[in-house]
Amino acid sequence: MAMEVTQVLLNAQSIDGAVRKNAEDSLKQFQEQNLPVFLVSLSGELANEEKPVETRKLAGLVLKNALDAKEQHRKFELVQRWLSLDGNAKSQIKACLLKTLTSLVSDARSTASQVIAKVAGIELPHKQWPELIGSLLSNVHQLPAQAKQATLETLGYLCEEVSPDVIDQDQVNKILTAVVQGMSSSEGNTDVRLAATRALYNALGFAQANFSNDMERDYIMRVVCEATLSPEVRIRQAAFECLVSISSTYYEKLAPYIQDIFNITAKAVREDEEPVALQAIEFWSSICDEEIDILEEYGGDFTGDSDIPCFYFIKQALPALVPMLLETLLKQEEDQDQDEGAWNIAMAGGTCLGLVARTVGDDIVPLVVPFIEENISKQDWRQREGATYAFGSILEGPSPEKLIPLVNVALTFMLSALTKDPNSHVKDTTAWTLGRIFEFLHGSVVDSPIISQANCQQIITVLLQSMKDTPNVAEKACGALYFLAQGYEEMGPSSPLTPFFQEIVQSLLTVTHREDAGESRLRTAAYETLNEVVRCSTDETAPLVLQLVPVIMMELHNTLEGQKLSSDEREKQSELQGLLCGCLQVIIQKLGASEPTKYVFMQYADQIMGLFLRVFACRSATVHEEAMLAIGALAYATGADFAKYMPEFYRYLEMGLQNFEEYQVCAVTVGVVGDISRALEEKIVPYCDSIMTQLLKNLSSNQLHRSVKPPIFSCFGDIALAVGEYFEKYLMWAMSALQSAAELSTHIAGDDELVEYTNSLRNGILEAYSGIFQGFKNSPKTQLLIPYAPHILQFLDGIYMEKDMDDVVMKTAIGVLGDLADTLGSHAGSMIQQSVSSKDFLNECLSSEDLMIKESAEWAKLAISRAISV
Amino acid sequence: MAPHDIRRPFKRAAISDQQKRRELSLLRQAQNRRDAQQQARCLASSILSLQSSAPESQPEQSDIEIETVPESEQESEAFSKDLDVRQASKLRGPEVRKWFARQLMLPEWMIDVPDRLAQDWYVFARPAGKRCFVVSSNGTTVSRQRNGSILHHFPSALPAGAKIRDGSGSGQSYCILDCIFHELDQTYYVIDMVCWNGYSLYDCTAEFRFYWLNSKLEESGACNAPSHYHKFRFSAVPVYNCDQSGLYAAYTGVVPYAKDGLLFYNKHALYQTGNTPLALVWKDENCSQYVIDTDGKGEIPSQQQVVLELQDDRKLVTSDDPPVLFGCLDRDIIEKSGLHTGNLLRFAIGDGGLSFADGKLEKADLIYLGKSNRARAFADSYSKVLFQFMVRHSPLKIDDLLASINSANDQEKTPSDIEMVG
């Protein structure tokens, strides 16, 4: 029943556009007319040794695309389609795929491997294709080598596709045995050994039980370590990748091997080719990541029940590890700072050194200082740069007490190097290091300030001077200024930056106008620094911030002038508009926070809103996220007067809510709906029908990124609070959406990420309930809420019993209990008294250390006592 | 399977400014949402309960002579029911007096011992001084006596009680405390809490209000020594369960203030404005300097004096609701003295005293003295007259109170003894 697809597939790769288009249409048509035949034909093409390699590959690719897609909802559809496909056709396809693994053509084998893994990814979780792993493993022990290589590759892909709980331990054991045997030095064929090593990388997640068994673990580790010594560079690289993966997955099992691994990695870092050396350094970076996490958990809330103890591998390796990393710092490439994609051994080594400093703190300082002293003034720029980079790298981690004496000595040197060093690379790193000094050692957290009135002037002069340097140096200087400003945040009514404010702002604006500001993200850095300078400014400079408003408005106005832009120009225009809207957002938020400045600022409101609307109009299908964020800030500052912008603005608001592809935009727009609800209160009523309809539609869509759903629920609360009993119209729909989400979010089973998501979902649901209760309070329609109370109390009891809510949810949840009691009063008295929440949960919250929780709990207690006593 | 990308961020701040803007926006929105919620939670319910708890007329009972004479007795009919507390604190003249007269919870005098004293009641030593309402709002604090006159206008550490830069005293927040100002140590003793930081406690039980008072007052810093932003010290009074040891402690315990009797609060009672039998006052010579009422010169008259209201049909009644009848005034006196309905009249109780039948007042030997002080707004209450009468003839003693707790204890123990044996 198969059909001839060779010619169509050949045509689909034709250089003639018309032919290609025609062929693609035919393929689409086949697929729509008879999917099973189409897929069987493709698998037949792939398996047929007589067909040209390019059509076999393409047939496999089309087959693969019929099984999987990037978008979540499309993927789901394809999975369902495959599961309901005719069984006979599926058997034929699978047979063809397995047969292709023994092909002589390597591209055909490799394609088949990937397709098999996709099918396994769909079928194994449904307990289908149980014989797959068995038949693959029986292949492994067969010659020829190419079939063995293809099978190992298939196992590798399979482990990538399928989650470990789908495969039983017995089969895991067999897979691992086959893979590790394939990796061992006794395997003569390089391709087989490489395929096995890469397969192990994916299979490591399945090896929990095997890593708990000393003998099996010793065996796996020995084979991996041996593979790092293979004569074939790709095998060595793949073996180090395995070590990196082991370092995070099985950190707690590494103690017996760490000395050997150090020797292997040190040799690779010093002698091996760069791709291998980079992986060897990555091993230690990864160990640092683990230990930083563990130690952070220790330092935080010390409960003694941290899952994994710290083995202090980094501390033990320190005397040998640090010199090894310092050596790498001198292997810089020329011009690496101008190359966005650069990643070399010096960069990896410096990054690792920074992580080591964060892991061990003070201990690293005496090991690095001699290197800095020896190299910082050398003739060779590599030594000066390496020394500076080493200094910059260790500024996060060690205590201020340890670092400040060094910084006090180094600061003058750095400022002079930034102006005088002849090498751009050295200046780049020097400016970066100054930024790190200000980031970690300047500000209210540090007792003895490194910046005095005396050197403040000099620092600013040097940084402003450096902003005229090459784009990469200027960008770092902007970064340093960013942190300099940040350190003066909340320093009181008077900031040391005040005398320089005007000059700083002027210099930053000049940077944004540089011809080459598009390089090294210089323009972005300049605006970001301007934002931070504004955020951290004090009342003293408020008039100057006000003066900035028309300046930025004019800049934004200028971006709207261009006509007939190319797509490249359009992208640049949009990016610049983003930066300017971002800057206005920061300014609005700053000026809107105090009454006198808000009052003066409001004279610009109409014009600014006009500009934002024109920014929106630049695009046809999507809205500009930054403009949307800025409008949220404007709505907050404007209050009820914002109503006058609504007729024109509404369509963009709706467009933002409909933007599922760029879910960030959708999320930001949902937040702005909240801002507008609070600003307009009942004046939002005319827009409520369409907003609520759209929000409910969004909730029921499986195309919208899940992270947007919690804010949508919160937004229900904002609207209900704003419109009060008018919310009655939507009550049934909103409550039903809340109820089904509440049921889903009571029980969590899953990883940390899912727990975090579920908590954010709970918080959204609870904020919605709060808003609805408070919105209906004192209205004659309060009784409409009574039927929902039992479910809501049950939900509160449910999440309390689960014992996994975070502090934010706890605070919101206990507040909802209060709102329910407050609004329903005696109608809910006995219901409340019967709930667990009103006793154990409330008591737990009342004795919470968290003030916000305690405050909410006291409110709830009060509301309940009223509901019960009335 | 291609090698995996291991590039890490290099010379970059870990967070982009755009992400920071997003996060700050979210923070601002969350803060605004919290504020909106907070405002909804606080204000609406407080105003509502204030409105509903302001009945048309509430008699005022005077146990301390009021010295300040309001400038005008003129009653304003236009008392707005929609006033909120913050506006009320700005009222002037008779409106103020009327408003505040309605707001305080006034104890009856204890003329017999309530049941379940040990289980259902609190007791504390009442500070001697000026009973007043303290209202903090909009960065200032005002204390007003029961006749509405301002006692002090000052900054305090109460929420919204002073203008301080941190902005924590949001415009919506305010407090209302029921206090006694004690001259000697210049301290406001807080005997009850009516609103705290915008939350209304009117509808809460005394048990809850006292718990709240104790935890919140301390937290706010209002109990700290006076300073620039906090002119007077506030203090809670020690409140005891009215069991034997609690009553004894309240009666004999050393407190930093001069005592003026004991106050008894029913634990389950809400803050009820006006006279209530769920709060009681009792005193004897050991715990008060003012057991027997004094006259205008501060001397104890030889005969007990009472103030009664003259009604249409010449009846003389107390301020209670319903009023208690004490007798009728002779027509000649009314005509001779030019008295009108509603006048408050002063009488002495003659040697005939008060006589009772079935626990009710049957007859009172009243001797007309004249009109009462113009500052008086209400007649005496029945319980006050009776308490004063008992003080002069057969006072209710502390031993009686202790004994009633003991006998209650005995009664409680009896059934459990039986159970033990059984």
Coordinates of C-alpha atoms in Angstrom, one line a residue, chain A residues 157 198 201-202 237 241 282 289 337 341 343 347 389 428-429 432 482 486 528 531-532 535 582 585 625-626 629 632-633 636 664 671 675 678 714 718 767 770-771 774 777-778 815 819 858-859 861-862 865-866 869, chain B residues 1-4 6-13 16-22 24-25 28-29 32-34 36-38 40-42 44-45 48 165 197 199-205 208 211-212 215-216 219 270:
Chain A
Y157 CA 18.5 9.5 21.8
R198 CA 27.6 10.1 24.0
Y201 CA 25.8 11.2 28.7
N202 CA 22.0 10.8 28.2
Q237 CA 35.6 15.5 24.9
E241 CA 31.0 15.9 29.2
E282 CA 33.7 23.1 33.3
D289 CA 27.8 25.4 41.4
D337 CA 36.2 41.4 23.8
G341 CA 30.4 34.5 20.7
W343 CA 34.5 31.4 24.6
M347 CA 37.4 33.1 29.8
Y389 CA 40.9 39.7 35.6
D428 CA 38.0 46.6 29.2
T429 CA 38.9 44.3 32.1
W432 CA 34.8 45.6 34.5
Y482 CA 25.5 51.6 37.2
Q486 CA 23.2 51.6 42.9
E528 CA 20.3 51.0 31.6
N531 CA 17.7 54.3 34.5
E532 CA 19.7 53.3 37.6
R535 CA 16.1 55.2 40.3
G582 CA 11.9 51.7 29.5
Q585 CA 8.9 53.9 32.7
E625 CA 6.2 45.2 25.7
E626 CA 8.3 48.2 27.0
L629 CA 5.1 48.4 31.0
G632 CA 1.2 50.6 33.6
A633 CA 3.4 53.0 35.5
Y636 CA -0.7 54.3 38.4
Q664 CA 5.9 37.9 28.3
G671 CA -0.4 43.3 34.9
D675 CA -2.9 48.8 37.2
R678 CA -6.9 50.2 40.4
S714 CA -4.8 37.9 40.4
D718 CA -8.1 43.5 40.8
E767 CA -5.8 36.9 45.3
S770 CA -9.7 38.2 48.1
G771 CA -10.6 40.8 45.5
Q774 CA -13.7 42.6 49.3
K777 CA -18.4 43.5 50.8
N778 CA -21.2 45.8 52.1
G815 CA -6.0 36.8 54.3
D819 CA -12.0 38.3 53.7
E858 CA -4.3 38.9 62.9
W859 CA -6.7 40.5 60.4
K861 CA -8.6 36.4 63.5
L862 CA -10.3 39.7 63.9
S865 CA -14.1 36.8 65.8
R866 CA -16.6 39.3 64.4
S869 CA -19.7 36.9 67.7
Chain B
M1 CA 24.6 14.1 19.3
A2 CA 26.6 17.3 19.2
P3 CA 28.8 18.4 22.1
H4 CA 26.8 20.4 24.6
I6 CA 29.0 25.1 28.1
R7 CA 29.5 28.8 27.6
R8 CA 28.7 30.8 30.7
P9 CA 27.9 34.5 31.0
F10 CA 31.2 36.5 30.8
K11 CA 31.8 39.9 32.2
R12 CA 28.0 40.5 32.4
A13 CA 25.8 41.5 35.3
S16 CA 19.5 42.6 32.7
D17 CA 18.0 46.0 33.3
Q18 CA 14.9 45.0 31.3
Q19 CA 14.3 42.1 33.6
K20 CA 14.9 44.4 36.5
R21 CA 12.3 46.8 35.1
R22 CA 9.8 43.9 34.7
L24 CA 10.2 46.3 39.7
S25 CA 6.9 46.7 37.8
R28 CA 5.0 47.9 42.3
Q29 CA 1.8 46.1 41.1
N32 CA -0.5 48.5 44.9
R33 CA -2.7 45.4 45.0
R34 CA -1.8 44.9 48.7
A36 CA -5.9 48.3 47.6
Q37 CA -6.8 45.1 49.5
Q38 CA -5.6 46.6 52.8
A40 CA -10.8 47.6 51.4
R41 CA -10.2 45.4 54.5
C42 CA -9.8 48.4 56.8
A44 CA -15.3 49.9 54.8
S45 CA -16.1 47.7 57.7
L48 CA -20.1 50.7 58.7
R165 CA 9.0 60.6 56.8
N197 CA -4.6 50.8 62.3
Y199 CA -9.3 47.8 61.7
S200 CA -12.5 48.2 63.6
L201 CA -12.8 46.2 66.8
Y202 CA -16.3 47.3 67.7
D203 CA -17.7 43.9 66.8
C204 CA -15.0 41.9 68.6
T205 CA -15.3 40.4 72.0
F208 CA -10.1 39.5 71.6
Y211 CA -5.5 40.4 73.4
W212 CA -5.1 42.8 70.5
S215 CA 0.1 42.8 71.5
K216 CA -0.4 45.8 69.3
E219 CA 4.6 46.7 69.1
L270 CA -18.6 43.5 72.1

